[in-house]
Amino acid sequence: MISIEEEFTKFQKEMWSHQRPLLFAASVVEELLLENKKLHLALLQTLGQDREGFNEDVRAKLDFSQFENEEN
């Protein structure tokens, strides 16, 4: 498992050893935001597919014709 403290310490060392530490940090943050957005979209797509499959499964198992017949 990745240790957050170790990764942060590594990042700080890399940042402060860079010629322009703030630009380095900004580029790392930009990469993280892009990765987060991709993961968010993938998660939304996966959840949407699972929900569609669940809805179709429920509809296939239920017989709504009984409800229509009772109303009439």
mmCIF file with all atom_site columns, N, CA, C and O in Angstrom, residues 32-59:
data_model
loop_
_atom_site.group_PDB
_atom_site.id
_atom_site.type_symbol
_atom_site.label_atom_id
_atom_site.label_alt_id
_atom_site.label_comp_id
_atom_site.label_asym_id
_atom_site.label_entity_id
_atom_site.label_seq_id
_atom_site.pdbx_PDB_ins_code
_atom_site.Cartn_x
_atom_site.Cartn_y
_atom_site.Cartn_z
_atom_site.occupancy
_atom_site.B_iso_or_equiv
_atom_site.pdbx_formal_charge
_atom_site.auth_seq_id
_atom_site.auth_comp_id
_atom_site.auth_asym_id
_atom_site.auth_atom_id
_atom_site.pdbx_PDB_model_num
ATOM 1   N N  . LEU A 1 32 ? -2.932  15.686 -11.777 1.00 0.00 ? 32 LEU A N  1
ATOM 2   C CA . LEU A 1 32 ? -3.835  15.039 -10.825 1.00 0.00 ? 32 LEU A CA 1
ATOM 3   C C  . LEU A 1 32 ? -5.296  15.386 -11.105 1.00 0.00 ? 32 LEU A C  1
ATOM 4   O O  . LEU A 1 32 ? -6.176  14.523 -11.016 1.00 0.00 ? 32 LEU A O  1
ATOM 5   N N  . LEU A 1 33 ? -5.557  16.642 -11.435 1.00 0.00 ? 33 LEU A N  1
ATOM 6   C CA . LEU A 1 33 ? -6.930  17.050 -11.744 1.00 0.00 ? 33 LEU A CA 1
ATOM 7   C C  . LEU A 1 33 ? -7.447  16.359 -13.000 1.00 0.00 ? 33 LEU A C  1
ATOM 8   O O  . LEU A 1 33 ? -8.603  15.924 -13.047 1.00 0.00 ? 33 LEU A O  1
ATOM 9   N N  . LEU A 1 34 ? -6.600  16.232 -14.013 1.00 0.00 ? 34 LEU A N  1
ATOM 10  C CA . LEU A 1 34 ? -7.003  15.547 -15.246 1.00 0.00 ? 34 LEU A CA 1
ATOM 11  C C  . LEU A 1 34 ? -7.275  14.065 -14.975 1.00 0.00 ? 34 LEU A C  1
ATOM 12  O O  . LEU A 1 34 ? -8.263  13.506 -15.463 1.00 0.00 ? 34 LEU A O  1
ATOM 13  N N  . GLU A 1 35 ? -6.401  13.440 -14.190 1.00 0.00 ? 35 GLU A N  1
ATOM 14  C CA . GLU A 1 35 ? -6.602  12.040 -13.843 1.00 0.00 ? 35 GLU A CA 1
ATOM 15  C C  . GLU A 1 35 ? -7.883  11.858 -13.043 1.00 0.00 ? 35 GLU A C  1
ATOM 16  O O  . GLU A 1 35 ? -8.657  10.923 -13.274 1.00 0.00 ? 35 GLU A O  1
ATOM 17  N N  . ASN A 1 36 ? -8.142  12.767 -12.114 1.00 0.00 ? 36 ASN A N  1
ATOM 18  C CA . ASN A 1 36 ? -9.362  12.709 -11.304 1.00 0.00 ? 36 ASN A CA 1
ATOM 19  C C  . ASN A 1 36 ? -10.605 12.839 -12.186 1.00 0.00 ? 36 ASN A C  1
ATOM 20  O O  . ASN A 1 36 ? -11.591 12.121 -11.991 1.00 0.00 ? 36 ASN A O  1
ATOM 21  N N  . LYS A 1 37 ? -10.547 13.743 -13.159 1.00 0.00 ? 37 LYS A N  1
ATOM 22  C CA . LYS A 1 37 ? -11.691 13.928 -14.055 1.00 0.00 ? 37 LYS A CA 1
ATOM 23  C C  . LYS A 1 37 ? -11.941 12.667 -14.879 1.00 0.00 ? 37 LYS A C  1
ATOM 24  O O  . LYS A 1 37 ? -13.092 12.238 -15.044 1.00 0.00 ? 37 LYS A O  1
ATOM 25  N N  . LYS A 1 38 ? -10.873 12.042 -15.371 1.00 0.00 ? 38 LYS A N  1
ATOM 26  C CA . LYS A 1 38 ? -11.026 10.807 -16.147 1.00 0.00 ? 38 LYS A CA 1
ATOM 27  C C  . LYS A 1 38 ? -11.637 9.702  -15.289 1.00 0.00 ? 38 LYS A C  1
ATOM 28  O O  . LYS A 1 38 ? -12.531 8.973  -15.743 1.00 0.00 ? 38 LYS A O  1
ATOM 29  N N  . LEU A 1 39 ? -11.148 9.571  -14.057 1.00 0.00 ? 39 LEU A N  1
ATOM 30  C CA . LEU A 1 39 ? -11.694 8.553  -13.155 1.00 0.00 ? 39 LEU A CA 1
ATOM 31  C C  . LEU A 1 39 ? -13.155 8.822  -12.820 1.00 0.00 ? 39 LEU A C  1
ATOM 32  O O  . LEU A 1 39 ? -13.971 7.899  -12.755 1.00 0.00 ? 39 LEU A O  1
ATOM 33  N N  . HIS A 1 40 ? -13.488 10.101 -12.621 1.00 0.00 ? 40 HIS A N  1
ATOM 34  C CA . HIS A 1 40 ? -14.873 10.480 -12.323 1.00 0.00 ? 40 HIS A CA 1
ATOM 35  C C  . HIS A 1 40 ? -15.795 10.102 -13.481 1.00 0.00 ? 40 HIS A C  1
ATOM 36  O O  . HIS A 1 40 ? -16.865 9.512  -13.272 1.00 0.00 ? 40 HIS A O  1
ATOM 37  N N  . LEU A 1 41 ? -15.385 10.417 -14.711 1.00 0.00 ? 41 LEU A N  1
ATOM 38  C CA . LEU A 1 41 ? -16.204 10.087 -15.878 1.00 0.00 ? 41 LEU A CA 1
ATOM 39  C C  . LEU A 1 41 ? -16.338 8.578  -16.053 1.00 0.00 ? 41 LEU A C  1
ATOM 40  O O  . LEU A 1 41 ? -17.421 8.077  -16.382 1.00 0.00 ? 41 LEU A O  1
ATOM 41  N N  . ALA A 1 42 ? -15.249 7.840  -15.823 1.00 0.00 ? 42 ALA A N  1
ATOM 42  C CA . ALA A 1 42 ? -15.308 6.385  -15.931 1.00 0.00 ? 42 ALA A CA 1
ATOM 43  C C  . ALA A 1 42 ? -16.253 5.805  -14.892 1.00 0.00 ? 42 ALA A C  1
ATOM 44  O O  . ALA A 1 42 ? -17.023 4.886  -15.173 1.00 0.00 ? 42 ALA A O  1
ATOM 45  N N  . LEU A 1 43 ? -16.203 6.346  -13.680 1.00 0.00 ? 43 LEU A N  1
ATOM 46  C CA . LEU A 1 43 ? -17.086 5.877  -12.611 1.00 0.00 ? 43 LEU A CA 1
ATOM 47  C C  . LEU A 1 43 ? -18.546 6.164  -12.937 1.00 0.00 ? 43 LEU A C  1
ATOM 48  O O  . LEU A 1 43 ? -19.418 5.304  -12.766 1.00 0.00 ? 43 LEU A O  1
ATOM 49  N N  . LEU A 1 44 ? -18.819 7.364  -13.430 1.00 0.00 ? 44 LEU A N  1
ATOM 50  C CA . LEU A 1 44 ? -20.199 7.705  -13.806 1.00 0.00 ? 44 LEU A CA 1
ATOM 51  C C  . LEU A 1 44 ? -20.710 6.786  -14.908 1.00 0.00 ? 44 LEU A C  1
ATOM 52  O O  . LEU A 1 44 ? -21.855 6.336  -14.872 1.00 0.00 ? 44 LEU A O  1
ATOM 53  N N  . GLN A 1 45 ? -19.859 6.503  -15.886 1.00 0.00 ? 45 GLN A N  1
ATOM 54  C CA . GLN A 1 45 ? -20.266 5.631  -16.985 1.00 0.00 ? 45 GLN A CA 1
ATOM 55  C C  . GLN A 1 45 ? -20.536 4.218  -16.475 1.00 0.00 ? 45 GLN A C  1
ATOM 56  O O  . GLN A 1 45 ? -21.538 3.601  -16.829 1.00 0.00 ? 45 GLN A O  1
ATOM 57  N N  . THR A 1 46 ? -19.681 3.719  -15.600 1.00 0.00 ? 46 THR A N  1
ATOM 58  C CA . THR A 1 46 ? -19.854 2.377  -15.054 1.00 0.00 ? 46 THR A CA 1
ATOM 59  C C  . THR A 1 46 ? -21.126 2.290  -14.220 1.00 0.00 ? 46 THR A C  1
ATOM 60  O O  . THR A 1 46 ? -21.892 1.333  -14.343 1.00 0.00 ? 46 THR A O  1
ATOM 61  N N  . LEU A 1 47 ? -21.343 3.293  -13.380 1.00 0.00 ? 47 LEU A N  1
ATOM 62  C CA . LEU A 1 47 ? -22.559 3.286  -12.558 1.00 0.00 ? 47 LEU A CA 1
ATOM 63  C C  . LEU A 1 47 ? -23.803 3.374  -13.418 1.00 0.00 ? 47 LEU A C  1
ATOM 64  O O  . LEU A 1 47 ? -24.812 2.728  -13.129 1.00 0.00 ? 47 LEU A O  1
ATOM 65  N N  . GLY A 1 48 ? -23.753 4.170  -14.477 1.00 0.00 ? 48 GLY A N  1
ATOM 66  C CA . GLY A 1 48 ? -24.891 4.289  -15.381 1.00 0.00 ? 48 GLY A CA 1
ATOM 67  C C  . GLY A 1 48 ? -25.198 2.974  -16.059 1.00 0.00 ? 48 GLY A C  1
ATOM 68  O O  . GLY A 1 48 ? -26.357 2.585  -16.185 1.00 0.00 ? 48 GLY A O  1
ATOM 69  N N  . GLN A 1 49 ? -24.169 2.243  -16.483 1.00 0.00 ? 49 GLN A N  1
ATOM 70  C CA . GLN A 1 49 ? -24.376 0.947  -17.131 1.00 0.00 ? 49 GLN A CA 1
ATOM 71  C C  . GLN A 1 49 ? -24.948 -0.048 -16.144 1.00 0.00 ? 49 GLN A C  1
ATOM 72  O O  . GLN A 1 49 ? -25.849 -0.817 -16.482 1.00 0.00 ? 49 GLN A O  1
ATOM 73  N N  . ASP A 1 50 ? -24.426 -0.041 -14.909 1.00 0.00 ? 50 ASP A N  1
ATOM 74  C CA . ASP A 1 50 ? -24.941 -0.956 -13.898 1.00 0.00 ? 50 ASP A CA 1
ATOM 75  C C  . ASP A 1 50 ? -26.406 -0.656 -13.587 1.00 0.00 ? 50 ASP A C  1
ATOM 76  O O  . ASP A 1 50 ? -27.212 -1.560 -13.418 1.00 0.00 ? 50 ASP A O  1
ATOM 77  N N  . ARG A 1 51 ? -26.752 0.620  -13.520 1.00 0.00 ? 51 ARG A N  1
ATOM 78  C CA . ARG A 1 51 ? -28.131 1.006  -13.222 1.00 0.00 ? 51 ARG A CA 1
ATOM 79  C C  . ARG A 1 51 ? -29.056 0.578  -14.359 1.00 0.00 ? 51 ARG A C  1
ATOM 80  O O  . ARG A 1 51 ? -30.136 0.052  -14.117 1.00 0.00 ? 51 ARG A O  1
ATOM 81  N N  . GLU A 1 52 ? -28.612 0.776  -15.603 1.00 0.00 ? 52 GLU A N  1
ATOM 82  C CA . GLU A 1 52 ? -29.431 0.365  -16.741 1.00 0.00 ? 52 GLU A CA 1
ATOM 83  C C  . GLU A 1 52 ? -29.654 -1.148 -16.717 1.00 0.00 ? 52 GLU A C  1
ATOM 84  O O  . GLU A 1 52 ? -30.769 -1.614 -16.928 1.00 0.00 ? 52 GLU A O  1
ATOM 85  N N  . GLY A 1 53 ? -28.594 -1.897 -16.450 1.00 0.00 ? 53 GLY A N  1
ATOM 86  C CA . GLY A 1 53 ? -28.717 -3.352 -16.388 1.00 0.00 ? 53 GLY A CA 1
ATOM 87  C C  . GLY A 1 53 ? -29.645 -3.786 -15.273 1.00 0.00 ? 53 GLY A C  1
ATOM 88  O O  . GLY A 1 53 ? -30.449 -4.709 -15.440 1.00 0.00 ? 53 GLY A O  1
ATOM 89  N N  . PHE A 1 54 ? -29.560 -3.129 -14.132 1.00 0.00 ? 54 PHE A N  1
ATOM 90  C CA . PHE A 1 54 ? -30.433 -3.442 -13.001 1.00 0.00 ? 54 PHE A CA 1
ATOM 91  C C  . PHE A 1 54 ? -31.889 -3.160 -13.358 1.00 0.00 ? 54 PHE A C  1
ATOM 92  O O  . PHE A 1 54 ? -32.767 -3.982 -13.103 1.00 0.00 ? 54 PHE A O  1
ATOM 93  N N  . ASN A 1 55 ? -32.147 -1.997 -13.962 1.00 0.00 ? 55 ASN A N  1
ATOM 94  C CA . ASN A 1 55 ? -33.521 -1.638 -14.343 1.00 0.00 ? 55 ASN A CA 1
ATOM 95  C C  . ASN A 1 55 ? -34.092 -2.636 -15.336 1.00 0.00 ? 55 ASN A C  1
ATOM 96  O O  . ASN A 1 55 ? -35.249 -3.054 -15.212 1.00 0.00 ? 55 ASN A O  1
ATOM 97  N N  . GLU A 1 56 ? -33.301 -3.036 -16.319 1.00 0.00 ? 56 GLU A N  1
ATOM 98  C CA . GLU A 1 56 ? -33.771 -4.006 -17.305 1.00 0.00 ? 56 GLU A CA 1
ATOM 99  C C  . GLU A 1 56 ? -34.055 -5.355 -16.656 1.00 0.00 ? 56 GLU A C  1
ATOM 100 O O  . GLU A 1 56 ? -35.033 -6.026 -16.986 1.00 0.00 ? 56 GLU A O  1
ATOM 101 N N  . ASP A 1 57 ? -33.200 -5.747 -15.709 1.00 0.00 ? 57 ASP A N  1
ATOM 102 C CA . ASP A 1 57 ? -33.389 -7.016 -15.012 1.00 0.00 ? 57 ASP A CA 1
ATOM 103 C C  . ASP A 1 57 ? -34.678 -7.002 -14.205 1.00 0.00 ? 57 ASP A C  1
ATOM 104 O O  . ASP A 1 57 ? -35.454 -7.966 -14.223 1.00 0.00 ? 57 ASP A O  1
ATOM 105 N N  . VAL A 1 58 ? -34.940 -5.907 -13.513 1.00 0.00 ? 58 VAL A N  1
ATOM 106 C CA . VAL A 1 58 ? -36.168 -5.795 -12.719 1.00 0.00 ? 58 VAL A CA 1
ATOM 107 C C  . VAL A 1 58 ? -37.391 -5.810 -13.627 1.00 0.00 ? 58 VAL A C  1
ATOM 108 O O  . VAL A 1 58 ? -38.376 -6.503 -13.355 1.00 0.00 ? 58 VAL A O  1
ATOM 109 N N  . ARG A 1 59 ? -37.335 -5.065 -14.715 1.00 0.00 ? 59 ARG A N  1
ATOM 110 C CA . ARG A 1 59 ? -38.478 -5.038 -15.658 1.00 0.00 ? 59 ARG A CA 1
ATOM 111 C C  . ARG A 1 59 ? -38.748 -6.421 -16.236 1.00 0.00 ? 59 ARG A C  1
ATOM 112 O O  . ARG A 1 59 ? -39.907 -6.800 -16.432 1.00 0.00 ? 59 ARG A O  1
#
